[in-house]
C-alpha positions as semicolon CSV with decimal commas, in nm:
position;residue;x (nm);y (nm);z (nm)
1;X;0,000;0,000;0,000
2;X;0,148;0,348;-0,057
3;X;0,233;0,594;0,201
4;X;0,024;0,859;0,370
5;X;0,119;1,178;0,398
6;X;0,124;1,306;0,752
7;X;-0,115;1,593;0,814
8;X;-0,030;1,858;1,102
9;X;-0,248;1,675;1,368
10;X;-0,127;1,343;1,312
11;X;0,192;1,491;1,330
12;X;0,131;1,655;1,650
13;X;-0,039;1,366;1,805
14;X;0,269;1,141;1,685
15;X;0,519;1,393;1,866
16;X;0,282;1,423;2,192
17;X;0,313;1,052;2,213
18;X;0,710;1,012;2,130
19;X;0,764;1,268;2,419
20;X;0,542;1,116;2,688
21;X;0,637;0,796;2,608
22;X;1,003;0,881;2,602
23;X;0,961;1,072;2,903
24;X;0,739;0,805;3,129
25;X;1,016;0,570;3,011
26;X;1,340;0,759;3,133
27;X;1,111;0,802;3,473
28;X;1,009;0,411;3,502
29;X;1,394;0,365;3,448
30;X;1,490;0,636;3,744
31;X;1,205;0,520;3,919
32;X;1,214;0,108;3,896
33;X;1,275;0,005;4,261
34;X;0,968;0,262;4,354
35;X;0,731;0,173;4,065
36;X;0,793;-0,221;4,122
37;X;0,705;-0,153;4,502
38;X;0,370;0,064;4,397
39;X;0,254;-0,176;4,074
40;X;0,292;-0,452;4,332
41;X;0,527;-0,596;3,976
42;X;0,868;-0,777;3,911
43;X;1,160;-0,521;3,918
44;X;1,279;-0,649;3,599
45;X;0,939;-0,616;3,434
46;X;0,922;-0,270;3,554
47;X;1,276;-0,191;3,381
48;X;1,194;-0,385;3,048
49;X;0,873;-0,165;3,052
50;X;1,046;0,159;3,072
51;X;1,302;0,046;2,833
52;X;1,024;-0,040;2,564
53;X;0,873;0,291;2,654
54;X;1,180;0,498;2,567
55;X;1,244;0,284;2,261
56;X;0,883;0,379;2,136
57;X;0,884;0,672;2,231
58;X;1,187;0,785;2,043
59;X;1,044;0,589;1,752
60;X;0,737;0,772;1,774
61;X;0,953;1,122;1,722
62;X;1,129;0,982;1,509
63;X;0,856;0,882;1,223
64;X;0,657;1,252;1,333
65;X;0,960;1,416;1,111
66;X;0,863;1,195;0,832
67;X;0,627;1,324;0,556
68;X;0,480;1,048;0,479
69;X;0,460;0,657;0,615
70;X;0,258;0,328;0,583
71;X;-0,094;0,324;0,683
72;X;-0,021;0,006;0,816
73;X;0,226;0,112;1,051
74;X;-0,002;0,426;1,131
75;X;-0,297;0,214;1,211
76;X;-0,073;-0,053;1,397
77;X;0,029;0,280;1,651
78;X;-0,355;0,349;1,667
79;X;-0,476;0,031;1,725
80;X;-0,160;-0,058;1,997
81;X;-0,193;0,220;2,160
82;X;-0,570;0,131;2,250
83;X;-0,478;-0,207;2,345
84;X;-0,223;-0,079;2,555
85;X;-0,494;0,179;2,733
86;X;-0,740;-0,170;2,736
87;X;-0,493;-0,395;2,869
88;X;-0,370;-0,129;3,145
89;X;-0,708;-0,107;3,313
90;X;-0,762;-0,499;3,286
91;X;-0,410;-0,510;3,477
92;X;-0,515;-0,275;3,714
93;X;-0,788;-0,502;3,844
94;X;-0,671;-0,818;3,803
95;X;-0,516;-1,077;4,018
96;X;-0,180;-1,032;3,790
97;X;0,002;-0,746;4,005
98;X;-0,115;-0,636;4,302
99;X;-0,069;-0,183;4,315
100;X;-0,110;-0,030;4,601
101;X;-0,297;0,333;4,560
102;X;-0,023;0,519;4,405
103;X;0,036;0,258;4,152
104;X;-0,333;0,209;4,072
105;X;-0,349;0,590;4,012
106;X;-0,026;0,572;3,776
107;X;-0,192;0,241;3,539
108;X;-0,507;0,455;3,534
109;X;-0,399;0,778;3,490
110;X;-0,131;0,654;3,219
111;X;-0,447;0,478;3,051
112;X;-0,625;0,775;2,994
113;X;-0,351;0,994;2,841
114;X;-0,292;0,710;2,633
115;X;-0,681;0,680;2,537
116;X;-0,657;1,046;2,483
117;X;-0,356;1,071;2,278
118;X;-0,491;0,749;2,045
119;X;-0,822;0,948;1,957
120;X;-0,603;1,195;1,847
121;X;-0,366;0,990;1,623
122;X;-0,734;0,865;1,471
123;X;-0,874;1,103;1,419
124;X;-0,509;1,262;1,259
125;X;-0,500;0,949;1,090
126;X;-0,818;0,912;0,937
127;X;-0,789;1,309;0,774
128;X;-0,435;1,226;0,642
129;X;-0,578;0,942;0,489
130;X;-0,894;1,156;0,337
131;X;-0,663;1,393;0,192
132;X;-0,418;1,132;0,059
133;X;-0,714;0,964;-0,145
134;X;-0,908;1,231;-0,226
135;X;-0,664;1,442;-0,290
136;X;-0,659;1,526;-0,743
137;X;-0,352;1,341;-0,877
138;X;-0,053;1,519;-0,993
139;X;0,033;1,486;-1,360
């Protein structure tokens, strides 16, 4: 499939996400010993989860200086990062990890920017990819 070009609020909402996510992952790194202890998680999960974070996020900043990329890959970010919100709230309140109140206020809170920052990347998304089809073809 050909490339999309990226639109100023998919852009934006690409860039948003690269920072958090870069950012909540250099502060799950500083912060392992004290998120583990919170999350009621594995140390070593805690540090592979910030390290994915940075990676992702940088990624994320990375393709935002791009004019153009995959749908597929767009719609994979979309789609993941609504899974991700899902999956964080099922955690949450399940038998899996056991957070005390600080940590249940960090998977929840971290849910909802992520909710909030993936209906922005649709809704980017789906313009970019109205303008890229309907947009009259060059001769």
């Amino acid at each position: 499939m050909h490339s999309i070009t990226l639109l100023p609020l998919l852009r934006l909402a690409l860039r948003l996400d690269g920072a958090v996510s870069s950012l909540a992952g250099v502060l799950t790194l500083a912060l392992s010993e004290w998120m583990a202890t919170e999350l009621g998680a594995p140390p070593n999960a805690v540090v592979a989860l910030g390290v994915f974070m940075l990676a992702y996020g940088l990624s994320l900043l990375l393709l935002a200086r791009t004019q153009a990329a995959s749908p597929i890959l767009l719609w994979g970010i979309v789609i993941g990062n609504a899974l991700w919100a899902a999956a964080s709230v099922a955690l949450a309140f399940s038998s899996l990890i056991a957070p005390t109140t600080p940590g249940l206020v960090v998977l929840i809170g971290q849910a909802v920017a992520v909710f909030g920052l993936t209906e922005m990347q649709f809704i980017g998304l789906r313009r970019s990819l109205r303008d890229t089809f309907t947009a009259p073809a060059h001769a």
